[in-house]
XYZ file of C-alpha atoms in Angstrom:
221
model
C -13.185 20.648 21.867
C -9.932 20.597 19.807
C -8.822 17.354 18.054
C -5.828 15.784 19.791
C -2.414 16.533 18.065
C -0.682 13.204 17.015
C 2.331 14.942 15.481
C 4.642 13.657 18.426
C 3.482 10.236 18.135
C 3.891 10.033 14.310
C 7.530 11.267 14.852
C 8.215 8.864 17.405
C 6.769 6.047 15.239
C 9.129 6.894 12.484
C 12.011 7.037 14.810
C 11.461 3.713 16.583
C 9.243 1.559 14.412
C 10.870 2.342 11.034
C 14.465 3.985 11.340
C 15.068 1.592 14.229
C 14.576 -1.427 11.957
C 16.697 -0.903 8.981
C 17.908 1.515 6.242
C 15.149 3.636 4.784
C 15.790 6.569 2.128
C 15.172 10.107 3.275
C 12.109 10.443 0.836
C 10.400 7.544 2.471
C 11.011 8.654 6.120
C 9.679 12.073 5.052
C 6.662 10.675 3.610
C 6.058 8.523 6.607
C 6.368 11.717 8.705
C 4.135 13.614 6.710
C 0.988 11.339 6.302
C -1.507 11.523 9.296
C -2.334 7.873 9.924
C -5.079 8.774 12.437
C -7.009 10.542 9.342
C -7.056 6.810 7.745
C -8.393 4.772 10.449
C -12.046 4.691 12.144
C -12.556 7.541 14.639
C -12.794 5.119 17.539
C -9.241 3.789 16.730
C -7.469 6.959 16.337
C -5.602 6.673 19.816
C -4.066 3.572 18.284
C -3.164 5.168 14.945
C 0.579 4.783 15.588
C 0.658 1.495 17.248
C 3.006 -1.010 15.822
C 0.621 -3.186 14.052
C -2.496 -3.211 11.551
C -5.793 -1.754 12.285
C -9.269 -2.885 11.235
C -10.920 -0.497 8.793
C -14.204 -2.212 8.468
C -15.566 -5.000 5.942
C -13.131 -7.344 6.955
C -10.128 -5.253 5.898
C -7.286 -3.677 7.608
C -4.757 -0.808 7.291
C -1.198 -2.191 7.218
C 1.269 -1.733 9.921
C 3.316 1.586 9.365
C 6.558 -0.498 8.927
C 5.163 -2.807 6.469
C 3.862 0.198 4.378
C 7.417 2.066 4.615
C 9.087 -1.547 3.639
C 6.918 -1.798 0.586
C 7.315 1.881 -0.582
C 11.159 1.527 0.052
C 11.169 -1.629 -2.195
C 10.137 0.551 -5.010
C 13.338 2.638 -5.029
C 11.403 5.613 -6.194
C 13.351 8.788 -6.923
C 10.348 11.139 -7.302
C 7.831 11.686 -10.122
C 6.834 8.051 -10.947
C 3.627 6.583 -11.930
C 2.463 3.959 -9.268
C -0.416 1.500 -8.960
C -1.811 0.801 -5.638
C -3.765 -2.393 -5.425
C -5.996 -2.961 -2.327
C -5.992 0.855 -1.599
C -8.410 0.318 1.460
C -8.421 3.316 3.596
C -6.032 5.292 1.369
C -2.983 5.216 3.900
C -0.562 3.624 1.742
C -1.734 5.534 -1.447
C -1.019 8.791 0.467
C 2.610 7.654 1.473
C 3.262 6.769 -2.128
C 1.882 9.904 -3.319
C 4.361 11.925 -1.289
C 6.984 10.712 -3.700
C 5.404 9.510 -6.808
C 4.204 12.082 -9.354
C 0.766 9.967 -9.821
C -0.802 7.088 -7.961
C -3.762 4.964 -9.291
C -5.665 3.140 -6.573
C -7.917 0.233 -7.019
C -10.169 -0.791 -4.287
C -12.608 -3.766 -4.637
C -15.152 -2.498 -1.894
C -17.136 0.412 -3.060
C -17.388 1.897 0.495
C -13.681 1.791 1.290
C -13.086 3.332 -2.189
C -15.550 6.137 -1.488
C -14.127 6.817 1.897
C -10.307 6.717 0.646
C -11.323 9.127 -2.037
C -12.737 11.519 0.687
C -9.928 11.222 3.028
C -7.236 11.617 0.433
C -8.952 14.868 -1.003
C -9.320 16.312 2.480
C -5.638 15.607 3.360
C -4.453 17.266 -0.078
C -3.475 14.405 -2.048
C -4.625 15.533 -5.375
C -2.196 13.219 -7.388
C -4.034 10.022 -6.188
C -6.767 8.705 -8.613
C -9.029 5.806 -6.819
C -11.518 3.726 -8.361
C -13.470 0.543 -7.507
C -12.754 -2.712 -9.387
C -10.768 -5.975 -9.544
C -6.990 -4.938 -8.609
C -5.754 -8.167 -10.110
C -6.463 -6.660 -13.591
C -4.777 -3.424 -13.013
C -5.475 -0.227 -14.588
C -4.541 -0.925 -18.368
C -5.290 2.619 -19.685
C -2.883 4.104 -17.295
C -0.102 1.515 -17.820
C 2.890 1.252 -17.886
C 3.543 1.854 -14.306
C 7.103 2.592 -12.778
C 5.859 0.789 -9.427
C 3.048 -1.430 -8.335
C 2.312 -2.179 -4.894
C -0.281 -5.029 -3.848
C -1.657 -4.831 -0.353
C -3.236 -8.264 -0.158
C -1.962 -11.693 -0.421
C -2.288 -13.839 -3.652
C -1.326 -17.354 -4.617
C 1.059 -15.862 -7.323
C 1.729 -12.579 -9.037
C -0.934 -11.721 -11.633
C 0.479 -11.918 -15.040
C -1.710 -8.892 -15.891
C 0.114 -6.777 -13.191
C 3.648 -8.038 -14.530
C 2.596 -6.910 -18.133
C 1.559 -3.494 -16.816
C 4.945 -2.968 -15.155
C 7.464 -0.699 -17.200
C 10.774 -1.985 -17.938
C 13.052 -1.404 -14.955
C 9.896 -0.947 -12.801
C 9.193 -2.959 -9.530
C 6.287 -4.755 -8.061
C 5.885 -5.526 -4.461
C 3.429 -7.824 -3.094
C 2.742 -10.661 -0.511
C 2.439 -14.296 -2.145
C 1.635 -17.471 -0.386
C -1.352 -19.393 1.188
C -4.701 -17.647 1.612
C -5.103 -18.258 5.282
C -1.417 -18.367 6.718
C 1.619 -16.441 6.297
C 2.906 -15.116 3.149
C 6.408 -14.063 1.687
C 6.722 -10.424 0.729
C 8.405 -10.468 -2.720
C 9.745 -7.694 -5.043
C 10.065 -8.297 -8.603
C 11.982 -6.096 -11.113
C 11.231 -6.138 -14.796
C 14.334 -6.416 -16.710
C 12.936 -6.849 -20.155
C 9.839 -7.718 -21.924
C 10.037 -11.459 -20.712
C 12.585 -11.303 -17.904
C 11.945 -10.646 -14.198
C 14.137 -10.703 -11.052
C 12.552 -11.790 -7.959
C 13.776 -10.864 -4.361
C 12.346 -11.908 -0.974
C 11.829 -9.306 1.416
C 10.472 -11.329 4.313
C 7.519 -13.030 6.066
C 4.282 -11.123 6.295
C 0.465 -11.816 6.676
C -2.084 -9.821 4.439
C -5.713 -10.294 3.775
C -6.375 -12.315 0.545
C -6.162 -10.796 -2.890
C -9.591 -11.684 -4.304
C -10.277 -11.321 -8.141
C -9.709 -12.925 -11.488
C -6.088 -13.411 -11.004
C -6.154 -13.884 -7.252
C -8.199 -16.023 -4.873
C -11.823 -16.711 -5.950
C -14.501 -14.397 -4.729
C -17.372 -16.921 -4.525
C -18.980 -17.441 -1.169
C -17.102 -14.509 0.431
């Protein structure tokens, strides 16, 4: 039996869930049209791949709502060819969208089974410019820094200083900040100089907690 074709659903998702909610650049819209979200969710949830919401991917984690992925990628203001750090890679969907625009994407996932699955799917989908490793995302990827953009797909009590220090001058970091078990504020910071940063609020969101040395504690999880 042939696998179902989700192309029409994907194009409809971009038109109604993303373009219908604001101004997005052509590269972001093209990336959202290209990446097959159904490949990044569990098989039993593929029929829901283009629903307007997050989906569980196992181990207490989720793949973000398509609109939120587009919003975070748009906030980086990428022109193409950038080096981007993706924290909380999960299933790899957000990393794939980033990889359509960026030159290289470095993804960090805390949970080994998800990191391994993300690697397999990204490779199968042809995203050869994404590098994924398992580790504490709050500590970044120092040997690959500095980054033109950093996306954090988990909510923390504040923006980790280590990640701020790995941001290039002029680079942008997008991350949810706020309480662990309530709504957060999606913020974008731009590094203006070695010590100066500009902060912008992008709206209210709700993400899984960012666990790690510079996030929420990992004990008793």
